PDB file of C-alpha atoms in Angstrom:
ATOM      1  CA  MET A 680     -88.995 -59.023-100.267  1.00 65.00           C
ATOM      2  CA  ALA A 681     -91.977 -61.136 -99.902  1.00 67.00           C
ATOM      3  CA  GLY A 682     -90.057 -63.615-102.488  1.00 70.00           C
ATOM      4  CA  GLN A 683     -89.620 -60.706-105.158  1.00 74.00           C
ATOM      5  CA  ARG A 684     -86.564 -58.943-105.940  1.00 77.00           C
ATOM      6  CA  THR A 685     -86.580 -55.275-104.855  1.00 79.00           C
ATOM      7  CA  ARG A 686     -84.452 -52.532-105.668  1.00 83.00           C
ATOM      8  CA  CYS A 687     -83.122 -50.808-102.469  1.00 84.00           C
ATOM      9  CA  TYR A 688     -80.448 -47.853-101.997  1.00 87.00           C
ATOM     10  CA  LEU A 689     -77.990 -47.545 -98.942  1.00 87.00           C
ATOM     11  CA  PHE A 690     -77.418 -44.348 -97.056  1.00 89.00           C
ATOM     12  CA  ALA A 691     -74.044 -44.418 -95.585  1.00 88.00           C
ATOM     13  CA  PHE A 692     -72.647 -41.753 -93.168  1.00 89.00           C
ATOM     14  CA  ARG A 693     -69.090 -42.202 -91.757  1.00 86.00           C
ATOM     15  CA  LEU A 694     -67.222 -39.894 -89.457  1.00 84.00           C
ATOM     16  CA  ALA A 695     -63.664 -39.683 -90.938  1.00 78.00           C
ATOM     17  CA  TYR A 696     -61.801 -39.722 -87.500  1.00 80.00           C
ATOM     18  CA  SER A 697     -63.592 -42.473 -85.602  1.00 83.00           C
ATOM     19  CA  GLY A 698     -64.646 -44.306 -88.567  1.00 80.00           C
ATOM     20  CA  LYS A 699     -67.763 -44.809 -87.000  1.00 86.00           C
ATOM     21  CA  ALA A 700     -70.642 -45.461 -89.662  1.00 87.00           C
ATOM     22  CA  VAL A 701     -74.611 -45.380 -89.742  1.00 90.00           C
ATOM     23  CA  HIS A 702     -76.283 -46.954 -92.334  1.00 90.00           C
ATOM     24  CA  ARG A 703     -79.805 -47.057 -93.344  1.00 91.00           C
ATOM     25  CA  ILE A 704     -81.538 -48.850 -96.404  1.00 88.00           C
ATOM     26  CA  SER A 705     -84.558 -47.047 -98.544  1.00 86.00           C
ATOM     27  CA  ARG A 706     -86.706 -48.113-101.478  1.00 84.00           C
ATOM     28  CA  SER A 707     -85.599 -44.501-102.773  1.00 85.00           C
ATOM     29  CA  CYS A 708     -82.400 -42.471-103.459  1.00 86.00           C
ATOM     30  CA  GLY A 709     -84.580 -39.196-103.545  1.00 90.00           C
ATOM     31  CA  GLN A 710     -84.122 -36.154-101.017  1.00 92.00           C
ATOM     32  CA  GLN A 711     -86.352 -37.312 -98.675  1.00 92.00           C
ATOM     33  CA  ALA A 712     -84.389 -40.540 -97.929  1.00 92.00           C
ATOM     34  CA  PHE A 713     -81.524 -38.355 -98.042  1.00 92.00           C
ATOM     35  CA  PHE A 714     -82.506 -36.191 -95.125  1.00 94.00           C
ATOM     36  CA  GLU A 715     -84.205 -39.122 -93.266  1.00 94.00           C
ATOM     37  CA  GLY A 716     -80.813 -41.097 -93.530  1.00 93.00           C
ATOM     38  CA  HIS A 717     -79.160 -37.902 -91.973  1.00 94.00           C
ATOM     39  CA  VAL A 718     -81.641 -37.633 -89.249  1.00 95.00           C
ATOM     40  CA  HIS A 719     -81.244 -41.366 -88.521  1.00 95.00           C
ATOM     41  CA  ALA A 720     -77.467 -41.041 -88.524  1.00 93.00           C
ATOM     42  CA  LEU A 721     -77.409 -37.851 -86.230  1.00 94.00           C
ATOM     43  CA  ASN A 722     -79.583 -39.399 -84.002  1.00 94.00           C
ATOM     44  CA  THR A 723     -77.562 -42.775 -83.735  1.00 93.00           C
ATOM     45  CA  LEU A 724     -74.163 -40.749 -83.234  1.00 91.00           C
ATOM     46  CA  GLY A 725     -75.732 -38.764 -80.545  1.00 92.00           C
ATOM     47  CA  GLY A 726     -75.138 -35.308 -82.154  1.00 92.00           C
ATOM     48  CA  VAL A 727     -73.975 -33.337 -85.009  1.00 91.00           C
ATOM     49  CA  PRO A 728     -70.236 -33.773 -86.341  1.00 88.00           C
ATOM     50  CA  ALA A 729     -68.088 -30.632 -85.638  1.00 85.00           C
ATOM     51  CA  GLY A 730     -66.935 -28.767 -88.642  1.00 76.00           C
ATOM     52  CA  GLN A 731     -67.358 -30.069 -92.185  1.00 81.00           C
ATOM     53  CA  VAL A 732     -69.070 -33.218 -93.697  1.00 86.00           C
ATOM     54  CA  ARG A 733     -67.431 -34.472 -96.760  1.00 84.00           C
ATOM     55  CA  TYR A 734     -70.112 -35.190 -99.721  1.00 85.00           C
ATOM     56  CA  ASP A 735     -70.014 -36.489-103.222  1.00 80.00           C
ATOM     57  CA  ASN A 736     -72.014 -33.803-105.610  1.00 78.00           C
ATOM     58  CA  LEU A 737     -75.127 -35.988-105.448  1.00 83.00           C
ATOM     59  CA  THR A 738     -78.556 -34.711-106.724  1.00 85.00           C
ATOM     60  CA  PRO A 739     -80.223 -34.339-103.519  1.00 89.00           C
ATOM     61  CA  ALA A 740     -77.681 -31.850-102.346  1.00 88.00           C
ATOM     62  CA  VAL A 741     -76.517 -30.276-105.254  1.00 87.00           C
ATOM     63  CA  LYS A 742     -78.177 -28.393-108.359  1.00 88.00           C
ATOM     64  CA  LYS A 743     -75.091 -27.417-110.343  1.00 88.00           C
ATOM     65  CA  VAL A 744     -71.250 -28.031-109.936  1.00 83.00           C
ATOM     66  CA  ILE A 745     -69.519 -24.511-110.456  1.00 82.00           C
ATOM     67  CA  PHE A 746     -66.782 -25.181-113.069  1.00 76.00           C
ATOM     68  CA  ARG A 747     -63.385 -26.069-111.963  1.00 71.00           C
ATOM     69  CA  SER A 748     -63.928 -25.061-108.299  1.00 73.00           C
ATOM     70  CA  ARG A 749     -65.368 -26.720-104.827  1.00 77.00           C
ATOM     71  CA  SER A 750     -68.431 -24.180-105.362  1.00 81.00           C
ATOM     72  CA  ARG A 751     -71.756 -25.807-105.778  1.00 87.00           C
ATOM     73  CA  GLU A 752     -75.206 -24.442-106.199  1.00 89.00           C
ATOM     74  CA  GLU A 753     -77.067 -26.227-103.596  1.00 90.00           C
ATOM     75  CA  ASN A 754     -80.716 -27.340-103.625  1.00 90.00           C
ATOM     76  CA  PRO A 755     -82.786 -24.930-101.426  1.00 93.00           C
ATOM     77  CA  ARG A 756     -84.120 -27.689 -99.322  1.00 94.00           C
ATOM     78  CA  TRP A 757     -80.687 -29.095 -98.700  1.00 93.00           C
ATOM     79  CA  GLY A 758     -79.212 -25.932 -97.806  1.00 92.00           C
ATOM     80  CA  ASN A 759     -82.103 -25.041 -95.441  1.00 94.00           C
ATOM     81  CA  PHE A 760     -81.414 -28.722 -93.877  1.00 94.00           C
ATOM     82  CA  HIS A 761     -77.804 -28.159 -93.031  1.00 93.00           C
ATOM     83  CA  GLU A 762     -78.223 -24.874 -91.532  1.00 93.00           C
ATOM     84  CA  TYR A 763     -80.799 -25.950 -89.429  1.00 94.00           C
ATOM     85  CA  TYR A 764     -78.780 -28.784 -88.095  1.00 93.00           C
ATOM     86  CA  GLY A 765     -75.568 -26.504 -88.128  1.00 91.00           C
ATOM     87  CA  PHE A 766     -73.167 -28.423 -90.302  1.00 91.00           C
ATOM     88  CA  THR A 767     -71.363 -27.192 -93.126  1.00 89.00           C
ATOM     89  CA  PRO A 768     -71.151 -29.451 -96.309  1.00 89.00           C
ATOM     90  CA  PHE A 769     -67.694 -30.155 -98.250  1.00 86.00           C
ATOM     91  CA  TYR A 770     -68.369 -30.926-101.716  1.00 84.00           C
ATOM     92  CA  CYS A 771     -65.542 -33.287-103.335  1.00 80.00           C
ATOM     93  CA  GLU A 772     -63.928 -32.626-106.485  1.00 79.00           C
ATOM     94  CA  PRO A 773     -65.470 -34.352-109.371  1.00 74.00           C
ATOM     95  CA  GLY A 774     -63.748 -37.251-111.365  1.00 70.00           C
ATOM     96  CA  LEU A 775     -60.732 -38.617-110.827  1.00 72.00           C
ATOM     97  CA  ARG A 776     -59.153 -35.478-108.693  1.00 71.00           C
ATOM     98  CA  GLY A 777     -61.626 -36.041-106.022  1.00 68.00           C
ATOM     99  CA  ALA A 778     -61.655 -39.778-105.984  1.00 68.00           C
ATOM    100  CA  HIS A 779     -59.071 -39.921-103.026  1.00 71.00           C
ATOM    101  CA  GLU A 780     -61.488 -37.803-100.702  1.00 72.00           C
ATOM    102  CA  LYS A 781     -64.052 -39.986-100.648  1.00 68.00           C
ATOM    103  CA  GLY A 782     -62.156 -43.498-100.187  1.00 72.00           C
ATOM    104  CA  GLY A 783     -63.756 -44.027 -96.589  1.00 72.00           C
ATOM    105  CA  VAL A 784     -67.242 -43.864 -97.116  1.00 71.00           C
ATOM    106  CA  GLU A 785     -66.970 -46.025-100.437  1.00 74.00           C
ATOM    107  CA  GLY A 786     -65.172 -48.565 -98.532  1.00 78.00           C
ATOM    108  CA  GLN A 787     -67.709 -48.583 -95.842  1.00 79.00           C
ATOM    109  CA  VAL A 788     -70.623 -49.052 -98.464  1.00 80.00           C
ATOM    110  CA  GLY A 789     -68.475 -52.158 -99.833  1.00 82.00           C
ATOM    111  CA  TYR A 790     -68.002 -53.172 -96.121  1.00 84.00           C
ATOM    112  CA  PHE A 791     -71.698 -53.161 -95.372  1.00 83.00           C
ATOM    113  CA  ARG A 792     -72.692 -54.849 -98.751  1.00 83.00           C
ATOM    114  CA  ARG A 793     -70.306 -58.027 -98.185  1.00 87.00           C
ATOM    115  CA  ASN A 794     -71.317 -58.387 -94.349  1.00 85.00           C
ATOM    116  CA  TYR A 795     -74.939 -57.719 -94.546  1.00 80.00           C
ATOM    117  CA  LEU A 796     -76.119 -58.183 -98.178  1.00 79.00           C
ATOM    118  CA  THR A 797     -74.661 -60.997 -99.119  1.00 81.00           C
ATOM    119  CA  PRO A 798     -76.328 -63.473 -99.764  1.00 82.00           C
ATOM    120  CA  VAL A 799     -78.941 -61.145-100.753  1.00 76.00           C
ATOM    121  CA  PRO A 800     -81.649 -61.118 -97.461  1.00 74.00           C
ATOM    122  CA  SER A 801     -85.043 -62.066 -97.613  1.00 71.00           C
ATOM    123  CA  LEU A 802     -87.655 -59.811 -95.672  1.00 66.00           C
ATOM    124  CA  ASN A 803     -91.116 -60.286 -95.071  1.00 63.00           C
ATOM    125  CA  CYS A 804     -92.573 -56.582 -94.958  1.00 55.00           C
ATOM    126  CA  ARG A 805     -91.880 -53.090 -96.407  1.00 50.00           C
ATOM    127  CA  ASP A 806     -91.508 -51.766 -93.226  1.00 45.00           C
ATOM    128  CA  GLU A 807     -88.721 -53.673 -92.345  1.00 46.00           C
ATOM    129  CA  VAL A 808     -86.361 -52.113 -95.109  1.00 43.00           C
ATOM    130  CA  ILE A 809     -87.461 -48.676 -94.880  1.00 42.00           C
ATOM    131  CA  PHE A 810     -87.653 -48.202 -91.145  1.00 39.00           C
ATOM    132  CA  GLY A 811     -84.244 -48.973 -89.805  1.00 42.00           C
ATOM    133  CA  VAL A 812     -83.441 -52.666 -90.864  1.00 41.00           C
ATOM    134  CA  ARG A 813     -84.514 -53.860 -87.596  1.00 38.00           C
ATOM    135  CA  CYS A 814     -84.108 -57.485 -88.990  1.00 36.00           C
ATOM    136  CA  LEU A 815     -80.544 -57.167 -89.752  1.00 38.00           C
ATOM    137  CA  ARG A 816     -79.491 -55.192 -86.717  1.00 36.00           C
ATOM    138  CA  ILE A 817     -77.398 -52.455 -88.335  1.00 33.00           C
ATOM    139  CA  ALA A 818     -78.141 -49.218 -86.281  1.00 32.00           C
ATOM    140  CA  ALA A 819     -74.310 -48.126 -86.100  1.00 33.00           C
ATOM    141  CA  LEU A 820     -71.103 -49.874 -86.639  1.00 31.00           C
ATOM    142  CA  ALA A 821     -68.021 -48.959 -84.331  1.00 28.00           C
TER     143      ALA A 821
END
């Protein structure tokens, strides 16, 4: 960005059945960026998916993994967020046991990186990275 390498993070939200995915790049991987990525994805997709949404055990959502179960102690703000939007998070098992459960979104991250971030794009302003990456035209992939 402006001639200097800048670390950015990719939020990927993928629907399992249709394969539609929404991506958003931000300068942070914190909880606020996590929430903003969800709001962007839900707006782009036109609604909230029915049923459960799969998640890895990421820090913005999970405070503690309950030993040998799918139960999690959720971050309170995350609990309020998914209750407000009306979806149920489904947490993947940690380690190798849960590796097969999140392959679709992991593959989507690789696809996005290979097709939109190779070679590394050069951007002029900070807003282009944070607010929707309009220079790359990547709102939603079918």
